XYZ file of C-alpha atoms in Angstrom:
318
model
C -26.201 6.781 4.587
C -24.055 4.994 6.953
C -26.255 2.798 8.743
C -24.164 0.541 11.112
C -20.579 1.983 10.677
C -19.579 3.500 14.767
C -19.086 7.242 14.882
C -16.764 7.411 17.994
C -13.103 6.136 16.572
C -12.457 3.754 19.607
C -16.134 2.006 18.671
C -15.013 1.947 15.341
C -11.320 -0.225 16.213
C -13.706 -2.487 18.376
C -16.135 -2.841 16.321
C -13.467 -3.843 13.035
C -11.962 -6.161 15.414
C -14.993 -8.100 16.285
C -15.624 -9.042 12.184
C -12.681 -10.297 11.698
C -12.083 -13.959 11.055
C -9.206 -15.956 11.954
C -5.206 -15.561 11.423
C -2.812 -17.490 9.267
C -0.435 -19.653 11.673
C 3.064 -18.291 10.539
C 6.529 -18.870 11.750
C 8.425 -15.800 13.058
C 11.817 -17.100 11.993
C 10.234 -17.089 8.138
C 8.770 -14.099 5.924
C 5.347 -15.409 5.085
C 6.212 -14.614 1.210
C 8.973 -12.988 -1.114
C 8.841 -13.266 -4.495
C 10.784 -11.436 -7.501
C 9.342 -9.239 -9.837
C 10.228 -6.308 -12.245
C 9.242 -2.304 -11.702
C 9.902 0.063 -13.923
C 12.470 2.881 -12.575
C 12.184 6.515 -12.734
C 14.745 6.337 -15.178
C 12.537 4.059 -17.360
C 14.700 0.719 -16.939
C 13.309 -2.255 -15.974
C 14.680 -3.668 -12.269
C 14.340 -7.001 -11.062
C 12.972 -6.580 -7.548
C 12.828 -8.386 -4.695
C 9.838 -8.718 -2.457
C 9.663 -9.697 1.166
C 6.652 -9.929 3.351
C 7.910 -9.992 6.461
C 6.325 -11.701 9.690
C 6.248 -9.376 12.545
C 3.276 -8.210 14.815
C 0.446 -6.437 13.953
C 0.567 -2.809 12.790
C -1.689 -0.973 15.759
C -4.176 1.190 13.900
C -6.907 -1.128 12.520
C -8.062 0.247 9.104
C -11.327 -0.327 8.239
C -10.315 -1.523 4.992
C -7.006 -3.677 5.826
C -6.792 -7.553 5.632
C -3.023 -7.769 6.342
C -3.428 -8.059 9.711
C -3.959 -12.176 8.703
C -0.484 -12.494 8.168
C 0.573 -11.062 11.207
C 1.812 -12.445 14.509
C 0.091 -10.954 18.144
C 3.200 -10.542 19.662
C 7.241 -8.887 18.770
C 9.190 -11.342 17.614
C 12.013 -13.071 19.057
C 15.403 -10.574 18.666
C 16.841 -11.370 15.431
C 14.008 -12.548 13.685
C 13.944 -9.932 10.974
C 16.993 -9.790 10.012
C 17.229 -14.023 9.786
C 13.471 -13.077 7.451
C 15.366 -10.825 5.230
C 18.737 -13.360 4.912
C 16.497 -16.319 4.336
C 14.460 -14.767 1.481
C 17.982 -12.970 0.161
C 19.606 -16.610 -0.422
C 16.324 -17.740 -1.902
C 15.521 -15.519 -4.506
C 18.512 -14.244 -6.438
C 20.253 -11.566 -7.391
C 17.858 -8.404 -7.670
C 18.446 -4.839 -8.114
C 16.276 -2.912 -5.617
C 14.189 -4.520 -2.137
C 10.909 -4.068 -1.336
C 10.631 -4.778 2.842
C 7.050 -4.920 3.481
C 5.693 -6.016 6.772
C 1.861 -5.232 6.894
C 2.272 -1.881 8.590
C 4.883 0.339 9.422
C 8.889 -0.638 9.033
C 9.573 1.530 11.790
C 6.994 0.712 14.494
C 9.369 -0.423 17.124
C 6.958 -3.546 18.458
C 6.997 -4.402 14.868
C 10.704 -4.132 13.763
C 12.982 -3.561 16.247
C 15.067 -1.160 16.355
C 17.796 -3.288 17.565
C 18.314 -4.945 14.329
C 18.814 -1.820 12.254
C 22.260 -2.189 12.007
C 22.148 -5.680 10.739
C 19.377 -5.222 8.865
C 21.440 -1.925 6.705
C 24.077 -4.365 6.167
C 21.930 -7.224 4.860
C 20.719 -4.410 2.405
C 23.521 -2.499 1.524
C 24.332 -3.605 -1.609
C 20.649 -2.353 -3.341
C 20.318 0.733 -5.107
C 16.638 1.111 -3.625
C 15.169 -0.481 -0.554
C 11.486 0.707 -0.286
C 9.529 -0.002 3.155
C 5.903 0.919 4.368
C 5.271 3.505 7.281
C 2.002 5.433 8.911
C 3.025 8.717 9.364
C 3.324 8.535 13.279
C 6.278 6.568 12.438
C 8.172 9.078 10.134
C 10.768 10.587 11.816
C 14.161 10.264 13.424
C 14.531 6.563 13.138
C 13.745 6.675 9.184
C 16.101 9.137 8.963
C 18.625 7.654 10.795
C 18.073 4.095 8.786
C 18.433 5.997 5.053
C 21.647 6.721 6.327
C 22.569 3.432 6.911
C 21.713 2.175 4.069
C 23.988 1.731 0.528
C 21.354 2.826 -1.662
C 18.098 4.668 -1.805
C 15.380 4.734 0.950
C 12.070 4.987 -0.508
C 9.384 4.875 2.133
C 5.934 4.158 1.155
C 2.718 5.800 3.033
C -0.991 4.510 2.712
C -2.681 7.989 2.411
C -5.185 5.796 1.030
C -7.523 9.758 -0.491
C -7.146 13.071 0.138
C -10.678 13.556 1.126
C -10.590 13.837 4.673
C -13.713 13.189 5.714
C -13.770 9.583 4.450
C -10.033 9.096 5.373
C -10.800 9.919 9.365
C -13.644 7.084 8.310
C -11.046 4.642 7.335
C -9.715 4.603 10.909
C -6.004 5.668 9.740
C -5.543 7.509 13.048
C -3.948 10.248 10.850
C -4.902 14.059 9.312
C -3.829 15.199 5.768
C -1.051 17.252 7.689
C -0.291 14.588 9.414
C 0.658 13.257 6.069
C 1.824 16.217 4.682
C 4.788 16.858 7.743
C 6.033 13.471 6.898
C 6.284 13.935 3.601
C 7.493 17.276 4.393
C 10.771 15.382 6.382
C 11.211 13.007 4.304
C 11.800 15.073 1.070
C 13.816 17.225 3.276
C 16.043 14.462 4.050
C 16.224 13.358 0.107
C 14.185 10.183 0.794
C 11.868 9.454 -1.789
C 7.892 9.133 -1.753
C 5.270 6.358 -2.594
C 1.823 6.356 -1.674
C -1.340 3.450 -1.525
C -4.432 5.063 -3.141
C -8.041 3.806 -2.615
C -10.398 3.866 -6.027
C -13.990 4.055 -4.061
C -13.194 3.459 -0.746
C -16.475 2.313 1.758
C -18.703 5.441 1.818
C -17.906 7.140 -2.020
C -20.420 6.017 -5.252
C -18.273 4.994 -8.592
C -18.191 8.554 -9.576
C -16.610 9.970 -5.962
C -14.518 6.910 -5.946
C -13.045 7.935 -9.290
C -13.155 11.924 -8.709
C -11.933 11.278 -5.662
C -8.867 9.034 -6.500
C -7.501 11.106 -9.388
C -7.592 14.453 -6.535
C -5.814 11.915 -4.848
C -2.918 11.460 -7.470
C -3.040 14.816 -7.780
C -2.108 15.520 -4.073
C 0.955 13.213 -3.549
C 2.578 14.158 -6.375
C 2.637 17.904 -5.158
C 3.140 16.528 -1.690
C 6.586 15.201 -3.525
C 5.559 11.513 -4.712
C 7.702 9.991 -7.165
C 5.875 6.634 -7.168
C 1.644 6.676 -6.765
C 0.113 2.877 -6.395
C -3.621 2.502 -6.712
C -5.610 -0.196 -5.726
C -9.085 -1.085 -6.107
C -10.838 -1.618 -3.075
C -11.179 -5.153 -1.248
C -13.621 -6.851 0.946
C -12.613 -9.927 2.271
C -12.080 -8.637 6.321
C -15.621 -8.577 7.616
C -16.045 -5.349 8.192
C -15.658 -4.512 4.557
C -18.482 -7.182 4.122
C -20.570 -5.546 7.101
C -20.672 -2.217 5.501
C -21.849 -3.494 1.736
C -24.910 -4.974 3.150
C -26.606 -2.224 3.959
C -25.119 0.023 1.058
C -21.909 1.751 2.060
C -19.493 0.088 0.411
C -19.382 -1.931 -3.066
C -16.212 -2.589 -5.064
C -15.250 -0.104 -8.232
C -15.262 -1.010 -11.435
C -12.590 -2.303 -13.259
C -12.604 0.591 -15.628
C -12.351 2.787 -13.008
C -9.242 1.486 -11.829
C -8.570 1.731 -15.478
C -9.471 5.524 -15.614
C -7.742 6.621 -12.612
C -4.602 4.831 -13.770
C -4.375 6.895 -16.938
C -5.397 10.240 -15.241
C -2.058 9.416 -13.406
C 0.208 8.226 -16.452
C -1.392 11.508 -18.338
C 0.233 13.793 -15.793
C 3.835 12.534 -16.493
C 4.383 14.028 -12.993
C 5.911 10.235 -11.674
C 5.625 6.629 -12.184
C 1.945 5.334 -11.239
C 1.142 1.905 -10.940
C -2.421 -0.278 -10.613
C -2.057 -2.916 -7.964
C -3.552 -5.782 -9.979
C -3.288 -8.569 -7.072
C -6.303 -10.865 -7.373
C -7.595 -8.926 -10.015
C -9.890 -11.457 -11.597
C -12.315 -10.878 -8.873
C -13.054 -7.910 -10.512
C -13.864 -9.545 -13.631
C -17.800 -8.933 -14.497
C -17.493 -8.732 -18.550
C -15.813 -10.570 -21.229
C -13.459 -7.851 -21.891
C -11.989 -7.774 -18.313
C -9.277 -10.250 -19.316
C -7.651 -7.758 -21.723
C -8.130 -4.699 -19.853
C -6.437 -6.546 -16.932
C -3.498 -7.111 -19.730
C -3.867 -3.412 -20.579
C -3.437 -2.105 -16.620
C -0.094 -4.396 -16.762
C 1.665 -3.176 -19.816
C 1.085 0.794 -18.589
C 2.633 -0.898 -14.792
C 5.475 -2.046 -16.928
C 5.615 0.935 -19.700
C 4.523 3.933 -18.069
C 2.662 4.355 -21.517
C -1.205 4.441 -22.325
C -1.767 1.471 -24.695
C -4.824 1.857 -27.138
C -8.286 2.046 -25.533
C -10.540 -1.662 -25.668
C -13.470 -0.543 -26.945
C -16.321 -2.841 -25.462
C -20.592 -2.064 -26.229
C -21.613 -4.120 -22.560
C -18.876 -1.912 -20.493
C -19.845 1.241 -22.477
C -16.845 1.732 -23.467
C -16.269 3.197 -27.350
């Protein structure tokens, strides 16, 4: 039952809000990460990838769930700061095959990137044969269109539909319907840019069982809504709110089988690539066989195979 969770959505921003803790300081002329890392391609080859996390002001929806807002700055950023980001973190990291521009909310929310340094921005990346960005779907449209155009390679725009049950998605505070998601998906396959979502396994307000159920409906769903790429991710606290709701019952993290389960329901389906997002996955560690299942979850992210099962009697698993 949810006990202390607001039922009118503005309550709900201001009560998020109010649980938070404090921000990172971060500099606005400097991404506050990029790293390299390989993904496997839908053609099954390996690419070196770059990774920028860009520093740019908060995305405006407050998710219930979201802790990026840490690494964000209050205000737009000076003119020219993205594209100095994305040049700084190019000369640092090497040569790579494809980008991923993430900026912890929505590539094409003007008061986070703006649109005055699209041009420069398409030329800094015009040379990769995939650049892959986030976006809510209020900010799918003309712009994104516009900016695949631009670009040498591949847009690939990545969506946080986070489930497809809509009941507990309007709960999540994502300010957006199912065909909300489902138009933007709509105009982006109609204007051959390619689809990722963010899946939640047991988001706040499912049991182990819904979480599970509910994320594998939830593969299901963007790959007919024209996914190529499906990422899930267990479910964090670490925000406040997130913390708020587990004390009195309505939210607990899943399982690290059941990240394991959904992520094979996916593979099984050979319908695209489908990833775990194993980021601070030791946290989810509560048995001695964690360790190799986490090893498990990154050979099927880098194989898009289903290695053999690890049988373990305290996890229940023969």
């Amino acid at each position: 039952m949810i006990s202390v969770y607001p039922d009118r959505a503005a309550d709900r921003t201001r009560w998020i809000r109010e649980l938070r803790g404090p921000r990172n300081t971060l500099d606005p002329a400097v991404p506050y990460a990029y790293f390299v890392e390989n993904e496997i391609a839908a053609d099954g080859r390996s690419v070196r990838t770059g990774i920028i996390l860009l520093t740019n002001r908060e995305c405006p929806f407050t998710c219930l769930m979201c802790d990026l807002w840490q690494n964000t700055l209050t205000e737009a950023v000076p003119a020219g700061s993205i594209a100095g980001q994305i040049r700084l973190a190019l000369a640092a990291m090497g040569p790579v095959e494809q980008l991923k521009l993430y900026n912890a909310g929505s590539f094409f929310d003007p008061q986070a990137i703006p649109p005055a340094e699209d041009d420069e921005i398409a030329r800094l990346v015009q040379y990769y044969e995939r650049v892959i960005v986030e976006a809510h779907p209020a900010f799918i449209g003309p712009r994104c269109i516009d900016f695949a155009k631009r670009i040498g390679g591949k847009l690939e725009v990545a969506i946080g539909l986070e489930t497809c049950h809509e009941p507990t998605l309007n709960l999540l505070n994502k300010k957006f319907k199912l065909s909300d998601f489902q138009r933007a998906a709509d105009l982006l396959k109609t204007n051959d840019i390619d689809i990722r979502t963010f899946l939640l396994v047991r988001p706040p307000f499912m049991s182990e069982e819904e979480g599970v159920e509910w994320a594998c409906k939830s593969v299901d769903y963007s790959f007919d809504a024209g996914a190529t790429a499906c990422c899930v991710i267990p479910t964090r606290g670490g925000n406040g709110a997130m913390e708020a709701l587990a004390v009195n019952g309505d939210f607990q993290p899943p399982k690290l089988r059941s990240l394991e389960t959904v992520h094979e329901y996916g593979l099984q389906l050979k319908r695209g690539r489908v990833f775990s997002d194993l980021w601070d996955i030791d946290k989810f560690f509560k048995c001695d066989c964690h360790p190799g299942v986490a090893t498990r979850l990154r050979n099927m992210n880098d194989t898009q195979t289903i290695p053999a099962t690890i049988s373990c009697v305290a996890c229940g698993t023969a």
